[in-house]
Structures are given as C-alpha cells and as structure tokens.
Amino acid sequence: MTSKYTYLPVADYRNTTERLFRQAIVHYSACVGNGERASWRSQSIMALEITADINCKRATERDRRNFLSARKRLQERVNSVLASGEVCHG
C-alpha cells in the first residue's frame, strides 16, 4: 500500500511554506489589474493543488502549523478573487 503523501526533507518543506506565503502576500499585492489577478489566481490554485498532499516526517509542530497557515492564507486569498480577476467584496 502506498502513502498518499509526498514526503519532503525539512528544508524543502520550509521553503514550500515560504513560497506559499509569498504567493499569498507578495505576488498578490504586486498584481495590477484584473488580468494579472486572474493569472495570479490560476497559478495559486495550481500551487494549492501541488502542495495538497505533501508532508515532512521530520517537521516540527511549528513547521506543520506554518505550512497549514500558509495554505489557508493562500486559499482565502484565492477565494477572494473571481476567475476574471475581479476582487470579491463582501
């Protein structure tokens, strides 16, 4: 029986966490206009899909909390942008 997770070394797990936060905060904030936000949204959805099943056997509890927080932050930001790139209000 195979594991549903892809296990990463700790350094890669932490780097992935950092990339997710950067995508949610820095890259989103740099978007100018609906076209850029639409592109950002599709890239972010792909990042969420890719990272859905990764884990790290040697991660600390803090590492796991940070990773889950980064994914949640990115998912919330994706949920606030329509496929057209318009920002949802409300």
PDB file with one MODEL, atoms N, CA, C and O in Angstrom:
MODEL        1
ATOM      1  N   MET A   1       0.844  -1.186   0.000  1.00  0.00           N
ATOM      2  CA  MET A   1       0.000   0.000   0.000  1.00  0.00           C
ATOM      3  C   MET A   1       0.886   1.244   0.000  1.00  0.00           C
ATOM      4  O   MET A   1       1.829   1.341   0.785  1.00  0.00           O
ATOM      5  N   THR A   2       0.580   2.184  -0.875  1.00  0.00           N
ATOM      6  CA  THR A   2       1.404   3.386  -0.973  1.00  0.00           C
ATOM      7  C   THR A   2       0.794   4.515  -0.158  1.00  0.00           C
ATOM      8  O   THR A   2      -0.420   4.581   0.037  1.00  0.00           O
ATOM      9  N   SER A   3       1.661   5.395   0.309  1.00  0.00           N
ATOM     10  CA  SER A   3       1.229   6.552   1.086  1.00  0.00           C
ATOM     11  C   SER A   3       0.608   7.584   0.160  1.00  0.00           C
ATOM     12  O   SER A   3       1.029   7.723  -0.988  1.00  0.00           O
ATOM     13  N   LYS A   4      -0.380   8.302   0.648  1.00  0.00           N
ATOM     14  CA  LYS A   4      -0.983   9.348  -0.168  1.00  0.00           C
ATOM     15  C   LYS A   4      -0.139  10.623  -0.152  1.00  0.00           C
ATOM     16  O   LYS A   4      -0.396  11.550  -0.921  1.00  0.00           O
ATOM     17  N   TYR A   5       0.854  10.670   0.712  1.00  0.00           N
ATOM     18  CA  TYR A   5       1.685  11.861   0.833  1.00  0.00           C
ATOM     19  C   TYR A   5       2.980  11.742   0.044  1.00  0.00           C
ATOM     20  O   TYR A   5       3.522  10.655  -0.158  1.00  0.00           O
ATOM     21  N   THR A   6       3.448  12.890  -0.388  1.00  0.00           N
ATOM     22  CA  THR A   6       4.801  13.021  -0.898  1.00  0.00           C
ATOM     23  C   THR A   6       5.586  13.650   0.244  1.00  0.00           C
ATOM     24  O   THR A   6       5.289  14.766   0.671  1.00  0.00           O
ATOM     25  N   TYR A   7       6.576  12.939   0.729  1.00  0.00           N
ATOM     26  CA  TYR A   7       7.351  13.428   1.873  1.00  0.00           C
ATOM     27  C   TYR A   7       8.558  14.223   1.388  1.00  0.00           C
ATOM     28  O   TYR A   7       9.310  13.779   0.520  1.00  0.00           O
ATOM     29  N   LEU A   8       8.723  15.399   1.967  1.00  0.00           N
ATOM     30  CA  LEU A   8       9.829  16.283   1.628  1.00  0.00           C
ATOM     31  C   LEU A   8      10.824  16.356   2.781  1.00  0.00           C
ATOM     32  O   LEU A   8      10.456  16.154   3.938  1.00  0.00           O
ATOM     33  N   PRO A   9      12.082  16.644   2.465  1.00  0.00           N
ATOM     34  CA  PRO A   9      13.038  16.966   3.527  1.00  0.00           C
ATOM     35  C   PRO A   9      12.580  18.263   4.216  1.00  0.00           C
ATOM     36  O   PRO A   9      11.849  19.057   3.624  1.00  0.00           O
ATOM     37  N   VAL A  10      13.008  18.469   5.447  1.00  0.00           N
ATOM     38  CA  VAL A  10      12.582  19.635   6.220  1.00  0.00           C
ATOM     39  C   VAL A  10      12.862  20.948   5.490  1.00  0.00           C
ATOM     40  O   VAL A  10      12.000  21.825   5.448  1.00  0.00           O
ATOM     41  N   ALA A  11      14.037  21.089   4.925  1.00  0.00           N
ATOM     42  CA  ALA A  11      14.382  22.348   4.239  1.00  0.00           C
ATOM     43  C   ALA A  11      13.417  22.612   3.083  1.00  0.00           C
ATOM     44  O   ALA A  11      12.981  23.747   2.895  1.00  0.00           O
ATOM     45  N   ASP A  12      13.084  21.599   2.322  1.00  0.00           N
ATOM     46  CA  ASP A  12      12.153  21.771   1.206  1.00  0.00           C
ATOM     47  C   ASP A  12      10.743  22.082   1.706  1.00  0.00           C
ATOM     48  O   ASP A  12      10.022  22.876   1.100  1.00  0.00           O
ATOM     49  N   TYR A  13      10.360  21.457   2.804  1.00  0.00           N
ATOM     50  CA  TYR A  13       9.046  21.707   3.403  1.00  0.00           C
ATOM     51  C   TYR A  13       8.947  23.170   3.845  1.00  0.00           C
ATOM     52  O   TYR A  13       7.942  23.835   3.597  1.00  0.00           O
ATOM     53  N   ARG A  14       9.984  23.653   4.491  1.00  0.00           N
ATOM     54  CA  ARG A  14      10.001  25.059   4.941  1.00  0.00           C
ATOM     55  C   ARG A  14      10.048  26.009   3.756  1.00  0.00           C
ATOM     56  O   ARG A  14       9.400  27.056   3.782  1.00  0.00           O
ATOM     57  N   ASN A  15      10.799  25.667   2.721  1.00  0.00           N
ATOM     58  CA  ASN A  15      10.846  26.507   1.520  1.00  0.00           C
ATOM     59  C   ASN A  15       9.484  26.554   0.834  1.00  0.00           C
ATOM     60  O   ASN A  15       9.075  27.598   0.327  1.00  0.00           O
ATOM     61  N   THR A  16       8.796  25.440   0.820  1.00  0.00           N
ATOM     62  CA  THR A  16       7.458  25.393   0.241  1.00  0.00           C
ATOM     63  C   THR A  16       6.515  26.286   1.035  1.00  0.00           C
ATOM     64  O   THR A  16       5.704  27.007   0.454  1.00  0.00           O
ATOM     65  N   THR A  17       6.617  26.242   2.336  1.00  0.00           N
ATOM     66  CA  THR A  17       5.803  27.109   3.193  1.00  0.00           C
ATOM     67  C   THR A  17       6.061  28.567   2.860  1.00  0.00           C
ATOM     68  O   THR A  17       5.124  29.353   2.719  1.00  0.00           O
ATOM     69  N   GLU A  18       7.324  28.927   2.734  1.00  0.00           N
ATOM     70  CA  GLU A  18       7.692  30.307   2.398  1.00  0.00           C
ATOM     71  C   GLU A  18       7.139  30.711   1.037  1.00  0.00           C
ATOM     72  O   GLU A  18       6.646  31.828   0.877  1.00  0.00           O
ATOM     73  N   ARG A  19       7.216  29.818   0.057  1.00  0.00           N
ATOM     74  CA  ARG A  19       6.695  30.125  -1.281  1.00  0.00           C
ATOM     75  C   ARG A  19       5.182  30.343  -1.247  1.00  0.00           C
ATOM     76  O   ARG A  19       4.668  31.218  -1.944  1.00  0.00           O
ATOM     77  N   LEU A  20       4.465  29.554  -0.442  1.00  0.00           N
ATOM     78  CA  LEU A  20       3.014  29.730  -0.333  1.00  0.00           C
ATOM     79  C   LEU A  20       2.671  31.083   0.286  1.00  0.00           C
ATOM     80  O   LEU A  20       1.787  31.785  -0.206  1.00  0.00           O
ATOM     81  N   PHE A  21       3.363  31.450   1.355  1.00  0.00           N
ATOM     82  CA  PHE A  21       3.137  32.772   1.958  1.00  0.00           C
ATOM     83  C   PHE A  21       3.468  33.887   0.966  1.00  0.00           C
ATOM     84  O   PHE A  21       2.723  34.860   0.849  1.00  0.00           O
ATOM     85  N   ARG A  22       4.576  33.743   0.259  1.00  0.00           N
ATOM     86  CA  ARG A  22       4.991  34.761  -0.716  1.00  0.00           C
ATOM     87  C   ARG A  22       3.946  34.895  -1.828  1.00  0.00           C
ATOM     88  O   ARG A  22       3.639  36.004  -2.266  1.00  0.00           O
ATOM     89  N   GLN A  23       3.406  33.771  -2.277  1.00  0.00           N
ATOM     90  CA  GLN A  23       2.364  33.802  -3.312  1.00  0.00           C
ATOM     91  C   GLN A  23       1.127  34.534  -2.797  1.00  0.00           C
ATOM     92  O   GLN A  23       0.525  35.327  -3.521  1.00  0.00           O
ATOM     93  N   ALA A  24       0.745  34.267  -1.541  1.00  0.00           N
ATOM     94  CA  ALA A  24      -0.463  34.865  -0.964  1.00  0.00           C
ATOM     95  C   ALA A  24      -0.305  36.347  -0.679  1.00  0.00           C
ATOM     96  O   ALA A  24      -1.266  37.108  -0.796  1.00  0.00           O
ATOM     97  N   ILE A  25       0.887  36.761  -0.311  1.00  0.00           N
ATOM     98  CA  ILE A  25       1.068  38.138   0.145  1.00  0.00           C
ATOM     99  C   ILE A  25       1.781  38.998  -0.901  1.00  0.00           C
ATOM    100  O   ILE A  25       1.214  39.967  -1.406  1.00  0.00           O
ATOM    101  N   VAL A  26       3.002  38.644  -1.217  1.00  0.00           N
ATOM    102  CA  VAL A  26       3.834  39.484  -2.086  1.00  0.00           C
ATOM    103  C   VAL A  26       3.329  39.484  -3.526  1.00  0.00           C
ATOM    104  O   VAL A  26       3.100  40.545  -4.107  1.00  0.00           O
ATOM    105  N   HIS A  27       3.157  38.305  -4.095  1.00  0.00           N
ATOM    106  CA  HIS A  27       2.760  38.235  -5.505  1.00  0.00           C
ATOM    107  C   HIS A  27       1.362  38.796  -5.729  1.00  0.00           C
ATOM    108  O   HIS A  27       1.115  39.468  -6.730  1.00  0.00           O
ATOM    109  N   TYR A  28       0.453  38.525  -4.808  1.00  0.00           N
ATOM    110  CA  TYR A  28      -0.894  39.081  -4.930  1.00  0.00           C
ATOM    111  C   TYR A  28      -0.839  40.606  -4.880  1.00  0.00           C
ATOM    112  O   TYR A  28      -1.469  41.281  -5.694  1.00  0.00           O
ATOM    113  N   SER A  29      -0.096  41.138  -3.935  1.00  0.00           N
ATOM    114  CA  SER A  29      -0.017  42.588  -3.770  1.00  0.00           C
ATOM    115  C   SER A  29       0.610  43.276  -4.981  1.00  0.00           C
ATOM    116  O   SER A  29       0.363  44.457  -5.226  1.00  0.00           O
ATOM    117  N   ALA A  30       1.407  42.551  -5.722  1.00  0.00           N
ATOM    118  CA  ALA A  30       2.078  43.126  -6.895  1.00  0.00           C
ATOM    119  C   ALA A  30       1.173  43.147  -8.132  1.00  0.00           C
ATOM    120  O   ALA A  30       1.521  43.763  -9.139  1.00  0.00           O
ATOM    121  N   CYS A  31       0.027  42.484  -8.064  1.00  0.00           N
ATOM    122  CA  CYS A  31      -0.863  42.429  -9.225  1.00  0.00           C
ATOM    123  C   CYS A  31      -1.457  43.803  -9.522  1.00  0.00           C
ATOM    124  O   CYS A  31      -1.900  44.519  -8.624  1.00  0.00           O
ATOM    125  N   VAL A  32      -1.451  44.144 -10.801  1.00  0.00           N
ATOM    126  CA  VAL A  32      -2.058  45.387 -11.255  1.00  0.00           C
ATOM    127  C   VAL A  32      -3.148  45.013 -12.256  1.00  0.00           C
ATOM    128  O   VAL A  32      -2.851  44.568 -13.364  1.00  0.00           O
ATOM    129  N   GLY A  33      -4.368  45.189 -11.876  1.00  0.00           N
ATOM    130  CA  GLY A  33      -5.482  44.934 -12.777  1.00  0.00           C
ATOM    131  C   GLY A  33      -6.002  43.509 -12.722  1.00  0.00           C
ATOM    132  O   GLY A  33      -5.393  42.607 -12.145  1.00  0.00           O
ATOM    133  N   ASN A  34      -7.156  43.352 -13.351  1.00  0.00           N
ATOM    134  CA  ASN A  34      -7.840  42.066 -13.331  1.00  0.00           C
ATOM    135  C   ASN A  34      -7.073  40.970 -14.057  1.00  0.00           C
ATOM    136  O   ASN A  34      -7.091  39.818 -13.623  1.00  0.00           O
ATOM    137  N   GLY A  35      -6.404  41.304 -15.148  1.00  0.00           N
ATOM    138  CA  GLY A  35      -5.655  40.300 -15.903  1.00  0.00           C
ATOM    139  C   GLY A  35      -4.560  39.666 -15.072  1.00  0.00           C
ATOM    140  O   GLY A  35      -4.398  38.445 -15.075  1.00  0.00           O
ATOM    141  N   GLU A  36      -3.813  40.483 -14.366  1.00  0.00           N
ATOM    142  CA  GLU A  36      -2.740  39.954 -13.513  1.00  0.00           C
ATOM    143  C   GLU A  36      -3.307  39.157 -12.352  1.00  0.00           C
ATOM    144  O   GLU A  36      -2.753  38.122 -11.981  1.00  0.00           O
ATOM    145  N   ARG A  37      -4.409  39.631 -11.773  1.00  0.00           N
ATOM    146  CA  ARG A  37      -5.026  38.879 -10.674  1.00  0.00           C
ATOM    147  C   ARG A  37      -5.580  37.549 -11.164  1.00  0.00           C
ATOM    148  O   ARG A  37      -5.497  36.552 -10.446  1.00  0.00           O
ATOM    149  N   ALA A  38      -6.139  37.510 -12.358  1.00  0.00           N
ATOM    150  CA  ALA A  38      -6.654  36.249 -12.909  1.00  0.00           C
ATOM    151  C   ALA A  38      -5.503  35.258 -13.104  1.00  0.00           C
ATOM    152  O   ALA A  38      -5.645  34.074 -12.801  1.00  0.00           O
ATOM    153  N   SER A  39      -4.380  35.736 -13.602  1.00  0.00           N
ATOM    154  CA  SER A  39      -3.208  34.884 -13.781  1.00  0.00           C
ATOM    155  C   SER A  39      -2.683  34.418 -12.428  1.00  0.00           C
ATOM    156  O   SER A  39      -2.360  33.244 -12.249  1.00  0.00           O
ATOM    157  N   TRP A  40      -2.600  35.348 -11.478  1.00  0.00           N
ATOM    158  CA  TRP A  40      -2.158  35.005 -10.126  1.00  0.00           C
ATOM    159  C   TRP A  40      -3.066  33.931  -9.537  1.00  0.00           C
ATOM    160  O   TRP A  40      -2.590  32.985  -8.909  1.00  0.00           O
ATOM    161  N   ARG A  41      -4.363  34.077  -9.737  1.00  0.00           N
ATOM    162  CA  ARG A  41      -5.338  33.125  -9.180  1.00  0.00           C
ATOM    163  C   ARG A  41      -5.097  31.727  -9.735  1.00  0.00           C
ATOM    164  O   ARG A  41      -5.068  30.758  -8.976  1.00  0.00           O
ATOM    165  N   SER A  42      -4.925  31.612 -11.040  1.00  0.00           N
ATOM    166  CA  SER A  42      -4.726  30.276 -11.616  1.00  0.00           C
ATOM    167  C   SER A  42      -3.409  29.666 -11.145  1.00  0.00           C
ATOM    168  O   SER A  42      -3.346  28.463 -10.893  1.00  0.00           O
ATOM    169  N   GLN A  43      -2.365  30.468 -11.023  1.00  0.00           N
ATOM    170  CA  GLN A  43      -1.085  29.967 -10.501  1.00  0.00           C
ATOM    171  C   GLN A  43      -1.236  29.532  -9.048  1.00  0.00           C
ATOM    172  O   GLN A  43      -0.649  28.533  -8.630  1.00  0.00           O
ATOM    173  N   SER A  44      -2.010  30.271  -8.290  1.00  0.00           N
ATOM    174  CA  SER A  44      -2.212  29.957  -6.876  1.00  0.00           C
ATOM    175  C   SER A  44      -3.011  28.677  -6.693  1.00  0.00           C
ATOM    176  O   SER A  44      -2.713  27.875  -5.809  1.00  0.00           O
ATOM    177  N   ILE A  45      -4.020  28.487  -7.522  1.00  0.00           N
ATOM    178  CA  ILE A  45      -4.797  27.250  -7.464  1.00  0.00           C
ATOM    179  C   ILE A  45      -3.890  26.066  -7.761  1.00  0.00           C
ATOM    180  O   ILE A  45      -3.991  25.026  -7.111  1.00  0.00           O
ATOM    181  N   MET A  46      -3.006  26.219  -8.741  1.00  0.00           N
ATOM    182  CA  MET A  46      -2.068  25.145  -9.066  1.00  0.00           C
ATOM    183  C   MET A  46      -1.133  24.874  -7.883  1.00  0.00           C
ATOM    184  O   MET A  46      -0.845  23.717  -7.577  1.00  0.00           O
ATOM    185  N   ALA A  47      -0.662  25.920  -7.225  1.00  0.00           N
ATOM    186  CA  ALA A  47       0.221  25.760  -6.064  1.00  0.00           C
ATOM    187  C   ALA A  47      -0.505  25.021  -4.942  1.00  0.00           C
ATOM    188  O   ALA A  47       0.080  24.165  -4.278  1.00  0.00           O
ATOM    189  N   LEU A  48      -1.764  25.349  -4.735  1.00  0.00           N
ATOM    190  CA  LEU A  48      -2.547  24.665  -3.702  1.00  0.00           C
ATOM    191  C   LEU A  48      -2.741  23.190  -4.039  1.00  0.00           C
ATOM    192  O   LEU A  48      -2.661  22.331  -3.161  1.00  0.00           O
ATOM    193  N   GLU A  49      -2.995  22.905  -5.306  1.00  0.00           N
ATOM    194  CA  GLU A  49      -3.160  21.507  -5.718  1.00  0.00           C
ATOM    195  C   GLU A  49      -1.866  20.724  -5.542  1.00  0.00           C
ATOM    196  O   GLU A  49      -1.882  19.594  -5.053  1.00  0.00           O
ATOM    197  N   ILE A  50      -0.755  21.316  -5.935  1.00  0.00           N
ATOM    198  CA  ILE A  50       0.541  20.648  -5.843  1.00  0.00           C
ATOM    199  C   ILE A  50       0.927  20.371  -4.396  1.00  0.00           C
ATOM    200  O   ILE A  50       1.528  19.339  -4.100  1.00  0.00           O
ATOM    201  N   THR A  51       0.587  21.281  -3.500  1.00  0.00           N
ATOM    202  CA  THR A  51       1.003  21.145  -2.097  1.00  0.00           C
ATOM    203  C   THR A  51      -0.033  20.451  -1.218  1.00  0.00           C
ATOM    204  O   THR A  51       0.177  20.302  -0.014  1.00  0.00           O
ATOM    205  N   ALA A  52      -1.139  20.029  -1.804  1.00  0.00           N
ATOM    206  CA  ALA A  52      -2.212  19.413  -1.007  1.00  0.00           C
ATOM    207  C   ALA A  52      -1.761  18.140  -0.308  1.00  0.00           C
ATOM    208  O   ALA A  52      -2.221  17.847   0.796  1.00  0.00           O
ATOM    209  N   ASP A  53      -0.879  17.387  -0.926  1.00  0.00           N
ATOM    210  CA  ASP A  53      -0.506  16.075  -0.388  1.00  0.00           C
ATOM    211  C   ASP A  53       0.964  15.965  -0.013  1.00  0.00           C
ATOM    212  O   ASP A  53       1.540  14.878  -0.061  1.00  0.00           O
ATOM    213  N   ILE A  54       1.570  17.082   0.358  1.00  0.00           N
ATOM    214  CA  ILE A  54       2.958  16.972   0.800  1.00  0.00           C
ATOM    215  C   ILE A  54       3.010  16.970   2.319  1.00  0.00           C
ATOM    216  O   ILE A  54       2.129  17.500   2.997  1.00  0.00           O
ATOM    217  N   ASN A  55       4.053  16.366   2.821  1.00  0.00           N
ATOM    218  CA  ASN A  55       4.239  16.246   4.258  1.00  0.00           C
ATOM    219  C   ASN A  55       5.732  16.147   4.514  1.00  0.00           C
ATOM    220  O   ASN A  55       6.531  16.085   3.580  1.00  0.00           O
ATOM    221  N   CYS A  56       6.094  16.133   5.765  1.00  0.00           N
ATOM    222  CA  CYS A  56       7.501  16.023   6.145  1.00  0.00           C
ATOM    223  C   CYS A  56       7.577  15.229   7.446  1.00  0.00           C
ATOM    224  O   CYS A  56       7.017  15.626   8.467  1.00  0.00           O
ATOM    225  N   LYS A  57       8.263  14.126   7.388  1.00  0.00           N
ATOM    226  CA  LYS A  57       8.349  13.257   8.570  1.00  0.00           C
ATOM    227  C   LYS A  57       9.106  13.913   9.713  1.00  0.00           C
ATOM    228  O   LYS A  57       8.834  13.617  10.877  1.00  0.00           O
ATOM    229  N   ARG A  58      10.043  14.788   9.412  1.00  0.00           N
ATOM    230  CA  ARG A  58      10.866  15.400  10.453  1.00  0.00           C
ATOM    231  C   ARG A  58      10.451  16.829  10.802  1.00  0.00           C
ATOM    232  O   ARG A  58      11.158  17.520  11.536  1.00  0.00           O
ATOM    233  N   ALA A  59       9.320  17.267  10.281  1.00  0.00           N
ATOM    234  CA  ALA A  59       8.845  18.619  10.574  1.00  0.00           C
ATOM    235  C   ALA A  59       8.448  18.744  12.039  1.00  0.00           C
ATOM    236  O   ALA A  59       7.920  17.806  12.636  1.00  0.00           O
ATOM    237  N   THR A  60       8.707  19.901  12.598  1.00  0.00           N
ATOM    238  CA  THR A  60       8.267  20.181  13.966  1.00  0.00           C
ATOM    239  C   THR A  60       6.790  20.571  13.931  1.00  0.00           C
ATOM    240  O   THR A  60       6.225  20.797  12.861  1.00  0.00           O
ATOM    241  N   GLU A  61       6.184  20.647  15.084  1.00  0.00           N
ATOM    242  CA  GLU A  61       4.794  21.086  15.153  1.00  0.00           C
ATOM    243  C   GLU A  61       4.670  22.515  14.613  1.00  0.00           C
ATOM    244  O   GLU A  61       3.685  22.848  13.954  1.00  0.00           O
ATOM    245  N   ARG A  62       5.648  23.339  14.887  1.00  0.00           N
ATOM    246  CA  ARG A  62       5.652  24.713  14.370  1.00  0.00           C
ATOM    247  C   ARG A  62       5.709  24.714  12.843  1.00  0.00           C
ATOM    248  O   ARG A  62       5.002  25.484  12.193  1.00  0.00           O
ATOM    249  N   ASP A  63       6.555  23.847  12.270  1.00  0.00           N
ATOM    250  CA  ASP A  63       6.635  23.736  10.813  1.00  0.00           C
ATOM    251  C   ASP A  63       5.266  23.383  10.234  1.00  0.00           C
ATOM    252  O   ASP A  63       4.836  23.969   9.240  1.00  0.00           O
ATOM    253  N   ARG A  64       4.594  22.436  10.852  1.00  0.00           N
ATOM    254  CA  ARG A  64       3.284  21.998  10.358  1.00  0.00           C
ATOM    255  C   ARG A  64       2.242  23.108  10.474  1.00  0.00           C
ATOM    256  O   ARG A  64       1.444  23.318   9.560  1.00  0.00           O
ATOM    257  N   ARG A  65       2.254  23.815  11.599  1.00  0.00           N
ATOM    258  CA  ARG A  65       1.322  24.942  11.765  1.00  0.00           C
ATOM    259  C   ARG A  65       1.579  26.012  10.715  1.00  0.00           C
ATOM    260  O   ARG A  65       0.642  26.542  10.118  1.00  0.00           O
ATOM    261  N   ASN A  66       2.853  26.331  10.489  1.00  0.00           N
ATOM    262  CA  ASN A  66       3.200  27.342   9.487  1.00  0.00           C
ATOM    263  C   ASN A  66       2.756  26.918   8.089  1.00  0.00           C
ATOM    264  O   ASN A  66       2.214  27.721   7.330  1.00  0.00           O
ATOM    265  N   PHE A  67       2.990  25.656   7.760  1.00  0.00           N
ATOM    266  CA  PHE A  67       2.597  25.153   6.444  1.00  0.00           C
ATOM    267  C   PHE A  67       1.081  25.254   6.259  1.00  0.00           C
ATOM    268  O   PHE A  67       0.606  25.747   5.236  1.00  0.00           O
ATOM    269  N   LEU A  68       0.330  24.785   7.249  1.00  0.00           N
ATOM    270  CA  LEU A  68      -1.131  24.839   7.156  1.00  0.00           C
ATOM    271  C   LEU A  68      -1.634  26.278   7.122  1.00  0.00           C
ATOM    272  O   LEU A  68      -2.605  26.583   6.429  1.00  0.00           O
ATOM    273  N   SER A  69      -0.983  27.152   7.859  1.00  0.00           N
ATOM    274  CA  SER A  69      -1.348  28.565   7.857  1.00  0.00           C
ATOM    275  C   SER A  69      -1.104  29.191   6.486  1.00  0.00           C
ATOM    276  O   SER A  69      -1.918  29.979   6.005  1.00  0.00           O
ATOM    277  N   ALA A  70       0.005  28.842   5.868  1.00  0.00           N
ATOM    278  CA  ALA A  70       0.334  29.380   4.545  1.00  0.00           C
ATOM    279  C   ALA A  70      -0.683  28.911   3.510  1.00  0.00           C
ATOM    280  O   ALA A  70      -1.133  29.698   2.678  1.00  0.00           O
ATOM    281  N   ARG A  71      -1.046  27.631   3.560  1.00  0.00           N
ATOM    282  CA  ARG A  71      -2.034  27.108   2.617  1.00  0.00           C
ATOM    283  C   ARG A  71      -3.394  27.769   2.846  1.00  0.00           C
ATOM    284  O   ARG A  71      -4.096  28.102   1.891  1.00  0.00           O
ATOM    285  N   LYS A  72      -3.756  27.953   4.106  1.00  0.00           N
ATOM    286  CA  LYS A  72      -5.042  28.585   4.423  1.00  0.00           C
ATOM    287  C   LYS A  72      -5.057  30.029   3.928  1.00  0.00           C
ATOM    288  O   LYS A  72      -6.043  30.483   3.345  1.00  0.00           O
ATOM    289  N   ARG A  73      -3.968  30.742   4.161  1.00  0.00           N
ATOM    290  CA  ARG A  73      -3.882  32.143   3.736  1.00  0.00           C
ATOM    291  C   ARG A  73      -4.035  32.254   2.229  1.00  0.00           C
ATOM    292  O   ARG A  73      -4.754  33.120   1.729  1.00  0.00           O
ATOM    293  N   LEU A  74      -3.347  31.361   1.504  1.00  0.00           N
ATOM    294  CA  LEU A  74      -3.432  31.392   0.045  1.00  0.00           C
ATOM    295  C   LEU A  74      -4.835  31.007  -0.422  1.00  0.00           C
ATOM    296  O   LEU A  74      -5.370  31.632  -1.337  1.00  0.00           O
ATOM    297  N   GLN A  75      -5.434  29.994   0.191  1.00  0.00           N
ATOM    298  CA  GLN A  75      -6.788  29.592  -0.192  1.00  0.00           C
ATOM    299  C   GLN A  75      -7.780  30.722   0.041  1.00  0.00           C
ATOM    300  O   GLN A  75      -8.642  30.966  -0.803  1.00  0.00           O
ATOM    301  N   GLU A  76      -7.676  31.406   1.154  1.00  0.00           N
ATOM    302  CA  GLU A  76      -8.576  32.526   1.444  1.00  0.00           C
ATOM    303  C   GLU A  76      -8.414  33.635   0.418  1.00  0.00           C
ATOM    304  O   GLU A  76      -9.392  34.241  -0.019  1.00  0.00           O
ATOM    305  N   ARG A  77      -7.171  33.894   0.038  1.00  0.00           N
ATOM    306  CA  ARG A  77      -6.916  34.944  -0.952  1.00  0.00           C
ATOM    307  C   ARG A  77      -7.475  34.522  -2.315  1.00  0.00           C
ATOM    308  O   ARG A  77      -8.076  35.338  -3.013  1.00  0.00           O
ATOM    309  N   VAL A  78      -7.282  33.266  -2.693  1.00  0.00           N
ATOM    310  CA  VAL A  78      -7.839  32.756  -3.953  1.00  0.00           C
ATOM    311  C   VAL A  78      -9.358  32.896  -3.933  1.00  0.00           C
ATOM    312  O   VAL A  78      -9.959  33.287  -4.934  1.00  0.00           O
ATOM    313  N   ASN A  79      -9.971  32.584  -2.818  1.00  0.00           N
ATOM    314  CA  ASN A  79     -11.427  32.670  -2.700  1.00  0.00           C
ATOM    315  C   ASN A  79     -11.943  34.096  -2.835  1.00  0.00           C
ATOM    316  O   ASN A  79     -13.124  34.306  -3.110  1.00  0.00           O
ATOM    317  N   SER A  80     -11.073  35.066  -2.644  1.00  0.00           N
ATOM    318  CA  SER A  80     -11.492  36.466  -2.736  1.00  0.00           C
ATOM    319  C   SER A  80     -11.346  37.049  -4.143  1.00  0.00           C
ATOM    320  O   SER A  80     -11.648  38.221  -4.366  1.00  0.00           O
ATOM    321  N   VAL A  81     -10.882  36.230  -5.088  1.00  0.00           N
ATOM    322  CA  VAL A  81     -10.671  36.697  -6.456  1.00  0.00           C
ATOM    323  C   VAL A  81     -11.475  35.814  -7.404  1.00  0.00           C
ATOM    324  O   VAL A  81     -11.370  34.588  -7.368  1.00  0.00           O
ATOM    325  N   LEU A  82     -12.275  36.450  -8.248  1.00  0.00           N
ATOM    326  CA  LEU A  82     -13.035  35.716  -9.250  1.00  0.00           C
ATOM    327  C   LEU A  82     -12.105  35.272 -10.373  1.00  0.00           C
ATOM    328  O   LEU A  82     -10.998  35.793 -10.509  1.00  0.00           O
ATOM    329  N   ALA A  83     -12.549  34.316 -11.174  1.00  0.00           N
ATOM    330  CA  ALA A  83     -11.743  33.830 -12.298  1.00  0.00           C
ATOM    331  C   ALA A  83     -11.389  34.958 -13.263  1.00  0.00           C
ATOM    332  O   ALA A  83     -10.362  34.903 -13.940  1.00  0.00           O
ATOM    333  N   SER A  84     -12.236  35.975 -13.324  1.00  0.00           N
ATOM    334  CA  SER A  84     -11.994  37.141 -14.198  1.00  0.00           C
ATOM    335  C   SER A  84     -10.913  38.064 -13.642  1.00  0.00           C
ATOM    336  O   SER A  84     -10.433  38.958 -14.339  1.00  0.00           O
ATOM    337  N   GLY A  85     -10.534  37.843 -12.386  1.00  0.00           N
ATOM    338  CA  GLY A  85      -9.549  38.698 -11.727  1.00  0.00           C
ATOM    339  C   GLY A  85     -10.172  39.774 -10.860  1.00  0.00           C
ATOM    340  O   GLY A  85      -9.470  40.476 -10.132  1.00  0.00           O
ATOM    341  N   GLU A  86     -11.483  39.904 -10.935  1.00  0.00           N
ATOM    342  CA  GLU A  86     -12.154  40.882 -10.083  1.00  0.00           C
ATOM    343  C   GLU A  86     -12.093  40.427  -8.638  1.00  0.00           C
ATOM    344  O   GLU A  86     -12.166  39.233  -8.345  1.00  0.00           O
ATOM    345  N   VAL A  87     -11.959  41.388  -7.739  1.00  0.00           N
ATOM    346  CA  VAL A  87     -11.914  41.091  -6.317  1.00  0.00           C
ATOM    347  C   VAL A  87     -13.340  41.031  -5.786  1.00  0.00           C
ATOM    348  O   VAL A  87     -14.139  41.934  -6.037  1.00  0.00           O
ATOM    349  N   CYS A  88     -13.658  39.973  -5.056  1.00  0.00           N
ATOM    350  CA  CYS A  88     -14.977  39.815  -4.437  1.00  0.00           C
ATOM    351  C   CYS A  88     -15.060  40.745  -3.241  1.00  0.00           C
ATOM    352  O   CYS A  88     -14.125  40.822  -2.445  1.00  0.00           O
ATOM    353  N   HIS A  89     -16.138  41.426  -3.116  1.00  0.00           N
ATOM    354  CA  HIS A  89     -16.353  42.291  -1.947  1.00  0.00           C
ATOM    355  C   HIS A  89     -17.531  41.748  -1.166  1.00  0.00           C
ATOM    356  O   HIS A  89     -18.635  41.595  -1.689  1.00  0.00           O
ATOM    357  N   GLY A  90     -17.267  41.460   0.105  1.00  0.00           N
ATOM    358  CA  GLY A  90     -18.383  41.023   0.942  1.00  0.00           C
ATOM    359  C   GLY A  90     -18.274  39.679   1.481  1.00  0.00           C
ATOM    360  O   GLY A  90     -19.167  39.227   2.197  1.00  0.00           O
TER     361      GLY A  90
ENDMDL
END
